Short mmCIF file of C-alpha atoms in Angstrom, two decimals:
data_model
loop_
_atom_site.label_atom_id
_atom_site.label_comp_id
_atom_site.label_asym_id
_atom_site.label_seq_id
_atom_site.Cartn_x
_atom_site.Cartn_y
_atom_site.Cartn_z
CA MET A 1 -4.68 43.54 -3.00
CA LYS A 2 -6.75 40.53 -4.00
CA LYS A 3 -6.34 37.36 -1.98
CA ALA A 4 -6.41 33.77 -3.19
CA LEU A 5 -6.38 30.43 -1.41
CA ILE A 6 -4.95 27.47 -3.32
CA ILE A 7 -5.61 23.98 -1.95
CA GLY A 8 -3.10 21.54 -3.43
CA ALA A 9 -0.58 24.27 -4.20
CA SER A 10 2.36 21.91 -4.62
CA GLY A 11 0.76 19.93 -7.46
CA GLY A 12 1.21 20.70 -11.13
CA ILE A 13 -1.92 22.79 -11.74
CA GLY A 14 -2.10 24.21 -8.22
CA ASN A 15 1.49 25.41 -8.36
CA ALA A 16 1.02 26.91 -11.82
CA VAL A 17 -2.13 28.76 -10.74
CA GLN A 18 -0.34 30.08 -7.66
CA SER A 19 2.61 31.32 -9.72
CA GLN A 20 0.41 33.05 -12.29
CA LEU A 21 -1.68 34.78 -9.63
CA GLN A 22 1.44 35.98 -7.84
CA GLU A 23 2.76 37.39 -11.11
CA GLN A 24 -0.52 39.29 -11.41
CA GLY A 25 -0.03 40.84 -7.97
CA TRP A 26 -2.30 38.62 -5.88
CA HIS A 27 -1.54 37.66 -2.31
CA VAL A 28 -1.68 33.87 -2.41
CA THR A 29 -1.98 31.42 0.47
CA GLY A 30 -1.03 27.94 -0.69
CA LEU A 31 -1.78 24.78 1.26
CA SER A 32 -0.57 21.26 0.51
CA ARG A 33 0.43 18.08 2.25
CA SER A 34 4.06 18.24 1.09
CA THR A 35 4.78 21.88 1.97
CA ASN A 36 2.89 22.52 5.20
CA GLY A 37 1.30 19.25 6.25
CA PHE A 38 -2.22 20.15 5.12
CA ASP A 39 -3.76 16.74 4.50
CA LEU A 40 -7.39 16.47 3.42
CA ARG A 41 -7.29 12.79 4.30
CA GLN A 42 -7.20 13.86 7.95
CA PRO A 43 -10.55 15.68 8.27
CA GLU A 44 -10.16 17.08 11.80
CA GLN A 45 -6.67 18.40 11.15
CA ALA A 46 -7.67 19.90 7.79
CA ALA A 47 -10.79 21.58 9.20
CA LYS A 48 -8.78 23.06 12.06
CA HIS A 49 -6.20 24.41 9.62
CA LEU A 50 -8.91 26.02 7.48
CA LYS A 51 -10.51 27.67 10.51
CA GLN A 52 -7.22 29.40 11.30
CA LEU A 53 -7.01 31.12 7.91
CA ARG A 54 -7.66 34.83 7.73
CA GLY A 55 -9.79 35.85 4.80
CA PRO A 56 -11.82 36.95 3.15
CA PHE A 57 -10.53 35.45 -0.08
CA ASP A 58 -11.48 36.62 -3.55
CA LEU A 59 -10.59 33.25 -5.07
CA VAL A 60 -10.54 29.74 -3.63
CA PHE A 61 -9.10 27.10 -5.95
CA VAL A 62 -9.12 23.41 -5.02
CA ALA A 63 -6.60 21.44 -7.09
CA THR A 64 -6.41 18.16 -5.19
CA GLY A 65 -7.17 14.72 -6.55
CA ILE A 66 -5.88 11.23 -7.38
CA LEU A 67 -6.59 8.86 -10.24
CA ALA A 68 -6.20 5.78 -8.07
CA ALA A 69 -5.04 4.75 -4.62
CA GLU A 70 -1.28 4.53 -4.03
CA ASN A 71 0.22 1.66 -6.04
CA GLY A 72 -3.20 1.07 -7.61
CA HIS A 73 -4.60 1.69 -11.09
CA PRO A 74 -7.92 2.94 -12.49
CA GLU A 75 -10.20 -0.06 -12.97
CA LYS A 76 -10.92 -1.36 -16.45
CA SER A 77 -13.92 -3.37 -15.26
CA LEU A 78 -16.36 -3.72 -12.37
CA ALA A 79 -14.56 -6.93 -11.40
CA ALA A 80 -11.42 -4.92 -10.66
CA ILE A 81 -13.04 -2.74 -7.99
CA SER A 82 -11.42 -2.95 -4.56
CA PRO A 83 -13.62 -1.46 -1.81
CA ASP A 84 -10.59 -0.32 0.20
CA GLU A 85 -8.97 1.37 -2.79
CA MET A 86 -12.27 2.94 -3.79
CA ALA A 87 -12.64 4.36 -0.28
CA ARG A 88 -9.18 5.94 -0.54
CA VAL A 89 -10.04 7.56 -3.88
CA PHE A 90 -13.28 8.93 -2.46
CA ALA A 91 -11.43 10.25 0.61
CA VAL A 92 -9.21 12.42 -1.59
CA ASN A 93 -11.51 13.30 -4.49
CA ALA A 94 -14.84 13.86 -2.74
CA ILE A 95 -14.58 13.97 1.05
CA GLY A 96 -11.45 16.13 1.02
CA PRO A 97 -12.93 18.90 -1.13
CA ALA A 98 -16.14 18.68 0.94
CA ILE A 99 -14.09 19.77 3.96
CA VAL A 100 -12.98 22.86 2.02
CA LEU A 101 -16.52 23.58 0.82
CA GLN A 102 -17.72 23.32 4.42
CA ALA A 103 -15.29 26.08 5.40
CA LEU A 104 -16.34 28.51 2.64
CA PRO A 105 -18.73 30.65 4.74
CA HIS A 106 -15.76 31.46 7.00
CA LEU A 107 -13.39 32.09 4.07
CA LEU A 108 -15.61 34.38 1.97
CA ASP A 109 -17.19 37.77 2.51
CA ARG A 110 -20.98 37.85 2.35
CA GLN A 111 -21.10 41.02 0.24
CA ARG A 112 -17.97 40.64 -1.87
CA LYS A 113 -17.66 39.04 -5.28
CA ALA A 114 -15.60 35.85 -5.18
CA VAL A 115 -15.02 32.67 -7.15
CA VAL A 116 -14.62 29.12 -5.89
CA GLY A 117 -13.21 26.74 -8.50
CA VAL A 118 -12.81 23.03 -7.81
CA LEU A 119 -10.98 20.72 -10.18
CA SER A 120 -13.27 17.96 -11.31
CA ALA A 121 -12.98 15.91 -14.53
CA ARG A 122 -15.09 15.29 -17.60
CA VAL A 123 -14.99 11.56 -16.80
CA GLY A 124 -17.06 12.40 -13.72
CA SER A 125 -19.92 13.40 -16.01
CA ILE A 126 -22.66 10.76 -16.03
CA GLY A 127 -24.11 12.13 -19.26
CA ASP A 128 -20.74 12.05 -21.01
CA ASN A 129 -19.78 8.50 -19.96
CA GLN A 130 -19.75 6.40 -23.14
CA ILE A 131 -17.06 3.78 -22.46
CA GLY A 132 -17.28 2.85 -18.76
CA GLY A 133 -14.25 1.86 -16.71
CA TRP A 134 -12.28 3.95 -14.22
CA HIS A 135 -15.13 3.35 -11.81
CA SER A 136 -13.66 4.75 -8.57
CA TYR A 137 -12.33 7.88 -10.25
CA ARG A 138 -15.51 8.50 -12.23
CA ALA A 139 -17.76 7.92 -9.24
CA SER A 140 -15.67 10.07 -6.90
CA LYS A 141 -15.72 12.96 -9.36
CA ALA A 142 -19.46 12.57 -9.91
CA ALA A 143 -19.86 12.75 -6.12
CA LEU A 144 -17.65 15.84 -6.07
CA ASN A 145 -19.81 17.48 -8.75
CA GLN A 146 -22.91 16.93 -6.63
CA LEU A 147 -21.15 18.45 -3.60
CA ILE A 148 -20.17 21.51 -5.64
CA ARG A 149 -23.72 21.90 -6.91
CA GLY A 150 -25.11 21.65 -3.37
CA ALA A 151 -22.52 24.09 -2.03
CA ALA A 152 -23.41 26.62 -4.73
CA ILE A 153 -27.09 26.45 -3.83
CA GLU A 154 -26.34 26.91 -0.15
CA LEU A 155 -23.89 29.75 -0.73
CA GLN A 156 -26.40 31.59 -2.89
CA ARG A 157 -28.56 32.12 0.20
CA THR A 158 -25.80 33.81 2.24
CA HIS A 159 -23.14 34.86 -0.29
CA PRO A 160 -25.09 35.95 -3.40
CA ARG A 161 -22.03 37.35 -5.18
CA VAL A 162 -20.06 34.09 -5.11
CA ALA A 163 -19.70 31.75 -8.09
CA CYS A 164 -18.88 28.17 -7.04
CA VAL A 165 -18.13 25.85 -9.97
CA ALA A 166 -16.63 22.55 -11.06
CA LEU A 167 -13.78 22.79 -13.58
CA HIS A 168 -12.43 20.30 -16.11
CA PRO A 169 -8.88 21.44 -17.02
CA GLY A 170 -8.29 18.89 -19.77
CA THR A 171 -5.62 16.19 -19.59
CA VAL A 172 -2.63 17.92 -18.04
CA ARG A 173 0.95 16.73 -18.41
CA THR A 174 2.05 16.11 -14.83
CA SER A 175 3.48 13.19 -12.84
CA PHE A 176 -0.15 12.59 -11.84
CA THR A 177 -1.16 11.62 -15.39
CA GLN A 178 2.03 10.51 -17.15
CA ALA A 179 1.08 6.82 -17.23
CA TYR A 180 -2.32 7.50 -18.85
CA VAL A 181 -1.88 10.25 -21.43
CA SER A 182 -0.65 8.38 -24.49
CA ARG A 183 -4.10 8.31 -26.15
CA HIS A 184 -5.24 11.79 -25.21
CA PRO A 185 -4.23 15.31 -26.29
CA THR A 186 -2.57 17.06 -23.37
CA VAL A 187 -1.75 20.56 -22.17
CA SER A 188 1.01 21.79 -19.90
CA ALA A 189 0.24 22.71 -16.31
CA GLN A 190 1.00 26.32 -17.16
CA ASP A 191 -1.49 26.37 -20.05
CA ALA A 192 -4.11 24.58 -17.93
CA ALA A 193 -3.65 27.17 -15.20
CA MET A 194 -4.02 30.03 -17.68
CA ASN A 195 -7.18 28.44 -19.07
CA VAL A 196 -8.93 27.80 -15.75
CA LEU A 197 -7.97 31.25 -14.47
CA LYS A 198 -9.57 32.83 -17.53
CA VAL A 199 -12.73 30.76 -17.00
CA MET A 200 -12.90 31.77 -13.34
CA ASN A 201 -12.20 35.41 -14.12
CA ASP A 202 -15.09 35.51 -16.60
CA LEU A 203 -17.64 33.90 -14.25
CA SER A 204 -20.65 35.73 -12.89
CA PRO A 205 -22.66 34.72 -9.80
CA ASP A 206 -25.57 33.50 -11.94
CA GLN A 207 -23.26 30.77 -13.29
CA SER A 208 -22.66 29.34 -9.83
CA GLY A 209 -23.27 25.62 -9.51
CA GLN A 210 -22.27 24.77 -13.09
CA PHE A 211 -19.53 22.61 -14.62
CA PHE A 212 -17.13 24.12 -17.17
CA ASP A 213 -14.26 22.89 -19.31
CA ALA A 214 -11.00 24.74 -19.89
CA HIS A 215 -12.57 26.86 -22.65
CA GLY A 216 -15.56 27.97 -20.61
CA GLN A 217 -17.99 25.54 -22.27
CA GLU A 218 -20.52 23.88 -20.02
CA VAL A 219 -19.99 20.16 -19.36
CA PRO A 220 -23.06 17.91 -18.93
CA TRP A 221 -23.59 16.48 -15.47
#
């Protein structure tokens, strides 16, 4: 039986991915702050929790992230940046996933094919940024993309059959995005999960370190 680890399993996309994998017969371990106290904002606690997991996993999916700090909003201008709020966004969107990436050698088998998919966002693409704004979110996702790229290079040396990628799921209709979706086409969490699972299923190790959208098209860095 294949094994999957879902980080952020109580969120819209994470929960949908977990449900679809279970329907396909996978054994799924789901971690989240609301269900079992797994909080990536507490690095020592999160790292300890990850060390206690028993792999190896065939799929690791990281579905955590925030658009802005609690009670905050994505910035429309540089003047709106709050250093404290930016630090909180980075803690969740970049430092948190880095803790998971750090644990991958323990979670994966050196000789077994596996996929690591981390939810990023197209707005984290420097090359695709045409309108500015949303500075903390954009910058945190750009930082995450660099971490994923670095992790893929490092994993290639020890786990040559692993594909580690950044994923843009599109704008998903969840409580996470409901205040910001009026101008963008959206997909349901279930459809987003189906799309990213198909992308991950079709990956080969030579695609590790790349950035893909929900249709498997490469996104510019």
